[in-house]
Every structure is written in C-alpha cells, then in structure tokens.
PDB file of C-alpha atoms in Angstrom:
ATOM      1  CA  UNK A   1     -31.158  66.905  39.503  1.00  0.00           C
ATOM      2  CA  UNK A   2     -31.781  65.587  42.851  1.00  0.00           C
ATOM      3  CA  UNK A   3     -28.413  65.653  45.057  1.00  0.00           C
ATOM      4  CA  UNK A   4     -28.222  64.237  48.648  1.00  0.00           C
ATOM      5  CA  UNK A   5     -31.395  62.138  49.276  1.00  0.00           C
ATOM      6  CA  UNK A   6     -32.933  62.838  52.835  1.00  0.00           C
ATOM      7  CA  UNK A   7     -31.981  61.069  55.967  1.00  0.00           C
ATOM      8  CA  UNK A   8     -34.309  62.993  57.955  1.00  0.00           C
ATOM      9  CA  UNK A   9     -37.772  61.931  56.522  1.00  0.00           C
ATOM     10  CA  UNK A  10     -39.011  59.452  54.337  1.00  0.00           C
ATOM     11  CA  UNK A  11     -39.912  60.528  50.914  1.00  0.00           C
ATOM     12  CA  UNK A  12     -43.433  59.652  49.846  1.00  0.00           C
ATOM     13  CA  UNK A  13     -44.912  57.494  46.968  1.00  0.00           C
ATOM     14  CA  UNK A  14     -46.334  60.893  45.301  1.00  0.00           C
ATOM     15  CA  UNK A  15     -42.178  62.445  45.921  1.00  0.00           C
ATOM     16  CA  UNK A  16     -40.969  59.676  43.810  1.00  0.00           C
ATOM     17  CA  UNK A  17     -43.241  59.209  41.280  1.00  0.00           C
ATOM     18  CA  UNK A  18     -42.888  62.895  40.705  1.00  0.00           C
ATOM     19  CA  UNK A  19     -39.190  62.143  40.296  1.00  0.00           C
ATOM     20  CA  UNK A  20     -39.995  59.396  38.307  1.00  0.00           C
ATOM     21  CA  UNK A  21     -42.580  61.024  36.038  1.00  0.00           C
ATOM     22  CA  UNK A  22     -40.400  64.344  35.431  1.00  0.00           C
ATOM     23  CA  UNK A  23     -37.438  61.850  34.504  1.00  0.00           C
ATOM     24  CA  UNK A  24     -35.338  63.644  37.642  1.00  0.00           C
ATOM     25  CA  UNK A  25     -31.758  62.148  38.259  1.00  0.00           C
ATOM     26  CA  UNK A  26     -30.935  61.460  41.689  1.00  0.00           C
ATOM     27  CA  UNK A  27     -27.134  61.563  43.298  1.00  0.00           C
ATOM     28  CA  UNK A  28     -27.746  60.273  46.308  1.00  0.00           C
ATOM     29  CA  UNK A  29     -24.526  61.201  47.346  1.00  0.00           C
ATOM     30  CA  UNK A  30     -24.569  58.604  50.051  1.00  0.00           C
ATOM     31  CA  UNK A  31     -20.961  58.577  51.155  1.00  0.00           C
ATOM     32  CA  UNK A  32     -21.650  62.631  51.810  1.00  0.00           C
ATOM     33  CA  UNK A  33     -24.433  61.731  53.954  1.00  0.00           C
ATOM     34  CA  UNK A  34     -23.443  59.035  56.320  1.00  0.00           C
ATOM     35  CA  UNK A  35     -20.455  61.493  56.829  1.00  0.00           C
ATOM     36  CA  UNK A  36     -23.079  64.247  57.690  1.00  0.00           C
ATOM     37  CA  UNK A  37     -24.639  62.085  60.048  1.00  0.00           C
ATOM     38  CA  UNK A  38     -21.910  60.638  61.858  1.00  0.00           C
ATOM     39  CA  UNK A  39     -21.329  64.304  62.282  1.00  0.00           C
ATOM     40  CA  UNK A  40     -24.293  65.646  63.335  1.00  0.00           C
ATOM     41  CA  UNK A  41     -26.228  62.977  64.669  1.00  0.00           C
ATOM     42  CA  UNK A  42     -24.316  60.607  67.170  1.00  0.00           C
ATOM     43  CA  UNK A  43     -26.554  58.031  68.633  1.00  0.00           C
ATOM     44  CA  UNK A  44     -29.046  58.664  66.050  1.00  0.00           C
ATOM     45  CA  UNK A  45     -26.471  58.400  62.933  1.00  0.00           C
ATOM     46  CA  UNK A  46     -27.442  55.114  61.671  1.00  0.00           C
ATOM     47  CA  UNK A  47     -31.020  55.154  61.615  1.00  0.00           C
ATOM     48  CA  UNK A  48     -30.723  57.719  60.061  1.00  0.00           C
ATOM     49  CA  UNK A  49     -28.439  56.727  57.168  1.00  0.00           C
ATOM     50  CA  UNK A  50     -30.802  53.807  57.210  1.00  0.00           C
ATOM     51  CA  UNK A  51     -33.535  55.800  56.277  1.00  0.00           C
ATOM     52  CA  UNK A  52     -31.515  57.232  53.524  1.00  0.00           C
ATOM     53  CA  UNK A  53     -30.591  54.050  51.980  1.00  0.00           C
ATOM     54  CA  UNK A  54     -34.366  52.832  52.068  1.00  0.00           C
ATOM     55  CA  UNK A  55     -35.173  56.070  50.446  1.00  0.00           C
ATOM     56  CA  UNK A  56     -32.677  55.496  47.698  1.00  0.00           C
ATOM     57  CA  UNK A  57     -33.776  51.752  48.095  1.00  0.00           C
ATOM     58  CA  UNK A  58     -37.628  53.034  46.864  1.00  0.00           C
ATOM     59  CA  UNK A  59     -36.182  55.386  44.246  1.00  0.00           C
ATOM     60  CA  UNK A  60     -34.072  52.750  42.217  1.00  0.00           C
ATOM     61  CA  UNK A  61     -36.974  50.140  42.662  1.00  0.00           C
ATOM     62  CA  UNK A  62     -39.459  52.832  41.790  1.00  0.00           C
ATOM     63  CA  UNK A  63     -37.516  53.358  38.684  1.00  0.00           C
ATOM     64  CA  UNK A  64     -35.722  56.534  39.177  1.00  0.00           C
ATOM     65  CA  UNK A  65     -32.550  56.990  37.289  1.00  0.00           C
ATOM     66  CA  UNK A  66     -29.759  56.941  39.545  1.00  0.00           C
ATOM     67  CA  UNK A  67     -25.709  58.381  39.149  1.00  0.00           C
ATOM     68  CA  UNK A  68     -22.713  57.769  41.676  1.00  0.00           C
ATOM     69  CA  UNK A  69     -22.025  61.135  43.155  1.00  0.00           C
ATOM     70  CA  UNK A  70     -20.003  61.922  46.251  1.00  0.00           C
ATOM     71  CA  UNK A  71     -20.064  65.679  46.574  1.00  0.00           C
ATOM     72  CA  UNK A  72     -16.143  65.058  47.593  1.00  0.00           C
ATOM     73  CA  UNK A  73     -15.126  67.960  50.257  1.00  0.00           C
ATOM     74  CA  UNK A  74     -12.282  68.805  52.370  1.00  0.00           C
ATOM     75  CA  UNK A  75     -14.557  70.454  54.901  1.00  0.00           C
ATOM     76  CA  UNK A  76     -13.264  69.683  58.153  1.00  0.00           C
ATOM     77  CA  UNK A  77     -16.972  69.243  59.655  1.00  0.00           C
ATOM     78  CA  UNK A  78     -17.603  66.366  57.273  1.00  0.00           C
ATOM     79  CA  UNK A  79     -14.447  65.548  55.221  1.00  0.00           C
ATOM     80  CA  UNK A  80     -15.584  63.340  52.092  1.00  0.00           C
ATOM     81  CA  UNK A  81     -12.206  62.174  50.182  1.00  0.00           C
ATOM     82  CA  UNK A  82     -11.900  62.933  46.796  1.00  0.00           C
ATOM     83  CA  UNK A  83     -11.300  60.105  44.041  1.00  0.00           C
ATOM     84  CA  UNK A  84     -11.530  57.292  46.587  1.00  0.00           C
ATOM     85  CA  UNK A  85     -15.227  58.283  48.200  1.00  0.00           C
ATOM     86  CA  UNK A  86     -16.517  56.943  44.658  1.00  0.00           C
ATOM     87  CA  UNK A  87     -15.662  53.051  46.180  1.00  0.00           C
ATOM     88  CA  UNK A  88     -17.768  53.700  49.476  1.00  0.00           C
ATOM     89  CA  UNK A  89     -20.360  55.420  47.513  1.00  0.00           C
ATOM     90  CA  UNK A  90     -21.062  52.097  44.955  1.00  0.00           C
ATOM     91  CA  UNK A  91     -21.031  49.865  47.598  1.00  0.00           C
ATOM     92  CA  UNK A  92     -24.024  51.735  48.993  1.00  0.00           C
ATOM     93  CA  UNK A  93     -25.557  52.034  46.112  1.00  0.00           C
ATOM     94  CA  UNK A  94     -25.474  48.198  46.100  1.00  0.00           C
ATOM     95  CA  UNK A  95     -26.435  48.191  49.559  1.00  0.00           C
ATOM     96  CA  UNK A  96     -29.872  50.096  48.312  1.00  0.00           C
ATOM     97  CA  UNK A  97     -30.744  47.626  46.183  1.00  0.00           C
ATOM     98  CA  UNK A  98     -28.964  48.083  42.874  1.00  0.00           C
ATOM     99  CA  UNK A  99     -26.792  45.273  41.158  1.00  0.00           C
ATOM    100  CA  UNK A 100     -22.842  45.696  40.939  1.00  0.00           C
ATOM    101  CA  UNK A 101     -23.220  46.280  37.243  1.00  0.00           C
ATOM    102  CA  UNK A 102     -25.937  49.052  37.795  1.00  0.00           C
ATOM    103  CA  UNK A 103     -24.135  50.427  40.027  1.00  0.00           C
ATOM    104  CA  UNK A 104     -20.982  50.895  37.638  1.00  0.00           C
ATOM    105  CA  UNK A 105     -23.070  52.203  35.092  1.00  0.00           C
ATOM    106  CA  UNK A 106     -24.322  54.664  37.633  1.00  0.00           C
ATOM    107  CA  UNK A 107     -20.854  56.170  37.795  1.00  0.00           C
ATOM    108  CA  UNK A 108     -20.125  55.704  34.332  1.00  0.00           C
ATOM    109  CA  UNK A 109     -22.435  55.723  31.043  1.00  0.00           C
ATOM    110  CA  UNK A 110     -25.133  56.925  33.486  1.00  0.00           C
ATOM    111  CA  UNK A 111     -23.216  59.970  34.868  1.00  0.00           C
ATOM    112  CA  UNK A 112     -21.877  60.783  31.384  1.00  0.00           C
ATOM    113  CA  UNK A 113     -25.344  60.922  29.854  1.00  0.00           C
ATOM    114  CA  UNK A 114     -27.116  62.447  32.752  1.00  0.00           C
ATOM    115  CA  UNK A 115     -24.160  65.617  32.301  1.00  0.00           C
ATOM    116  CA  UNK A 116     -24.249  65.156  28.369  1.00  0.00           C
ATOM    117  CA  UNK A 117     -20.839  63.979  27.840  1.00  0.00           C
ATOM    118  CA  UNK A 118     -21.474  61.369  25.291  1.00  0.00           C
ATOM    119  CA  UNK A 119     -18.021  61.061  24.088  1.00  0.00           C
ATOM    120  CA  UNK A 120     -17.652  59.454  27.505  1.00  0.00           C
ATOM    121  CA  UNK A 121     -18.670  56.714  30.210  1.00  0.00           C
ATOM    122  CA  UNK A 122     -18.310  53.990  27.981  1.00  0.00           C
ATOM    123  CA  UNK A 123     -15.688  52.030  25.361  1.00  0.00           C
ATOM    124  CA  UNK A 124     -16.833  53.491  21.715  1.00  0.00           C
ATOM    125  CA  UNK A 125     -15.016  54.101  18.955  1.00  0.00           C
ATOM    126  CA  UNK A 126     -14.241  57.990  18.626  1.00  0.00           C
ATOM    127  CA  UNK A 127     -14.917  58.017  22.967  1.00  0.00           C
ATOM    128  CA  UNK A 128     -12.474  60.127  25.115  1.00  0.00           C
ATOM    129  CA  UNK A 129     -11.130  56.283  25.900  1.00  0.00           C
ATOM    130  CA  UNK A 130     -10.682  56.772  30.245  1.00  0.00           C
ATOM    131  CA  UNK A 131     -10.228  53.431  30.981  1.00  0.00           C
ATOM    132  CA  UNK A 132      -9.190  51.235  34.068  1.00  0.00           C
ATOM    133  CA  UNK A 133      -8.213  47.740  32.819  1.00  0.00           C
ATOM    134  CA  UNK A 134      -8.873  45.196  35.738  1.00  0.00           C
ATOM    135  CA  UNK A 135      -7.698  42.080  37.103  1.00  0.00           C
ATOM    136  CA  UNK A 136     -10.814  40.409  38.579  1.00  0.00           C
ATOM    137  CA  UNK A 137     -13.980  40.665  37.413  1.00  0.00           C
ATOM    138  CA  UNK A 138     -15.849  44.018  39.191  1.00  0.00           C
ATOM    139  CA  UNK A 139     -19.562  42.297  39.058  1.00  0.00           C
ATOM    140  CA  UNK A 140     -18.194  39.611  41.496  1.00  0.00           C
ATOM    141  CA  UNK A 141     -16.067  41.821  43.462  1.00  0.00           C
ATOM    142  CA  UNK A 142     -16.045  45.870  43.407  1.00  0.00           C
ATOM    143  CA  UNK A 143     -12.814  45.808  45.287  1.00  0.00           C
ATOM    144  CA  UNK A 144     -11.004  45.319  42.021  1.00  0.00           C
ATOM    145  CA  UNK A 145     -11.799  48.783  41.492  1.00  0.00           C
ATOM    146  CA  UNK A 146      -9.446  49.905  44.085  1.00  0.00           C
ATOM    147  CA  UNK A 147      -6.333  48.587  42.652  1.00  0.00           C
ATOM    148  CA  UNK A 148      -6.813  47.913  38.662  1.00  0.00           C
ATOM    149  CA  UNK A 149      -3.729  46.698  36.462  1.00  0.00           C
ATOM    150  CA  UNK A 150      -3.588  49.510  34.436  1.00  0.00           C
ATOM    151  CA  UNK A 151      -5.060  53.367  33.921  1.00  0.00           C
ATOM    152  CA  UNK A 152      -5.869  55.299  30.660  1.00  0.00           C
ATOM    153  CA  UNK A 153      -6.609  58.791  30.456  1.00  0.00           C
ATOM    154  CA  UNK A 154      -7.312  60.149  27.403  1.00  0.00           C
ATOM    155  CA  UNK A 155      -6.154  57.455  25.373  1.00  0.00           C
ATOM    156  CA  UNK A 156      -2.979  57.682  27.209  1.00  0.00           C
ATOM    157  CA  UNK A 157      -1.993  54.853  29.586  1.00  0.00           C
ATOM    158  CA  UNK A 158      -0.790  56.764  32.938  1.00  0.00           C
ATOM    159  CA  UNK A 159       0.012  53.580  35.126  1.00  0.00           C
ATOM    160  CA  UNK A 160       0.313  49.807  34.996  1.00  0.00           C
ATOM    161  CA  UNK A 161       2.137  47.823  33.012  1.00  0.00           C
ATOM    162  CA  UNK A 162       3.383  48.876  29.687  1.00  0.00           C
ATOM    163  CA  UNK A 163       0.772  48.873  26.879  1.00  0.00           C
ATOM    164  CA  UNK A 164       1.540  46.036  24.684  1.00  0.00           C
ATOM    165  CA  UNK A 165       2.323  43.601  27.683  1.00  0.00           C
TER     166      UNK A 165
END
C-alpha cells in the first residue's frame, strides 16, 4: 500500500503503471498532506498540494485503486482531526477527479476490501451492519455526511431518531 502521495515531485507514467500493474492501493491521505504543507511550505503550500492532487488526479484516471485515508494525528506540527478529516479528505478525492459515489466507495467497500474486512463496507446480509442513514442524497451533496439522521454501529442504532420512526 501506497500512503501519502507526493507533493514534492510528480510521479511518472512508468511510477503508476507500476502501481497499476502490481494492483498497489493508494491512500492518498490528502487531508494529511495539505496539512503538511501548510506547515512546512508557506508561500509554496498550494502548488504544492496542487501537484499532489494532479498526482492522485493521474493515479485514479490511470486506473489505480484508490481508499479514503487520513492518517488522523494529534501532532501539534500538523494536527489532522480524527473522525471528521474523512469529510475534507472525500471532497479531495472528488477534487482529483473521482465521482461522489467513487469516492464513498473509496472509504467504504473499497477500504474494507483493500484491509480484508469483508463482513464490512457495505449493506449485506450477515455484514457487521455500520450504517449512517441520511437525509439528502450524498451523490448530490457530500455535506449530508456531516450531519446524517441516524447512526448504527454494530447493528445497534447509537443516535437519531428511534428505530421504528
């Protein structure tokens, strides 16, 4: 596995087929590195993230199988919050080039498989059933995310409104 994608040089055509070809999985972990390089980088910051959301952008059209990763820290040099780093991170996935809906999978099914949890990432019969129930649709608008109607761990509903209701 491939974790934080460079912001420092562009990877080459032969780099990413390689990733490609050896079936590699990339976590970007975007949010990580725009929070490295608003540390380390001042002026130079966003060409630099730039750079690592075209080399992300390359990857994903390229074919390389992509999961949501944050690598979530409370390092005071760059502080990445757990839990809600996840919504900045799928928004630049999107920003790369990926669809909403790939970019959900990326931090669902895609994760799960990529760590072999199968019993999770998706709604199955016999699936560890972690669910977030929604009130607007996420492909139109990831925000939804942020605040969904109800939250099921387990099986077991752990906030919204009662089950049944």
């Amino acid at each position: 596995m491939l974790t934080h994608v460079p912001f420092g040089a562009r990877l080459s055509e032969a780099t990413i087929s390689r990733i490609v070809e050896t079936g590699t999985i990339v976590s970007p972990t975007l949010v990580m590195m725009r929070a490295i390089a608003d540390a380390r980088l001042g002026e130079h910051a966003d060409s630099a993230f730039a750079l690592a959301l075209s080399n992300v952008r390359a990857l994903h059209a390229a074919g390389a199988r992509i999961i949501a990763g944050t690598d979530a820290n409370e390092t005071p040099f760059a502080p990445v919050p757990h839990g809600a780093s996840l919504h900045g991170e799928l928004g630049y996935l999107i920003d790369a080039g990926m669809t909403a809906a790939e970019a959900i999978r990326s931090a669902t099914s895609g994760a799960a498989d990529a760590l072999g949890l199968s019993d999770r990432g998706r709604i199955v019969e016999g699936g560890r059933a972690d669910l977030l129930v929604l009130g607007t649709d996420p492909l139109a608008d990831l925000e939804g995310l942020r605040t969904p109607a109800e939250v099921w761990v387990g099986g077991v509903q752990i906030s919204g409104r009662p089950a049944g209701r």
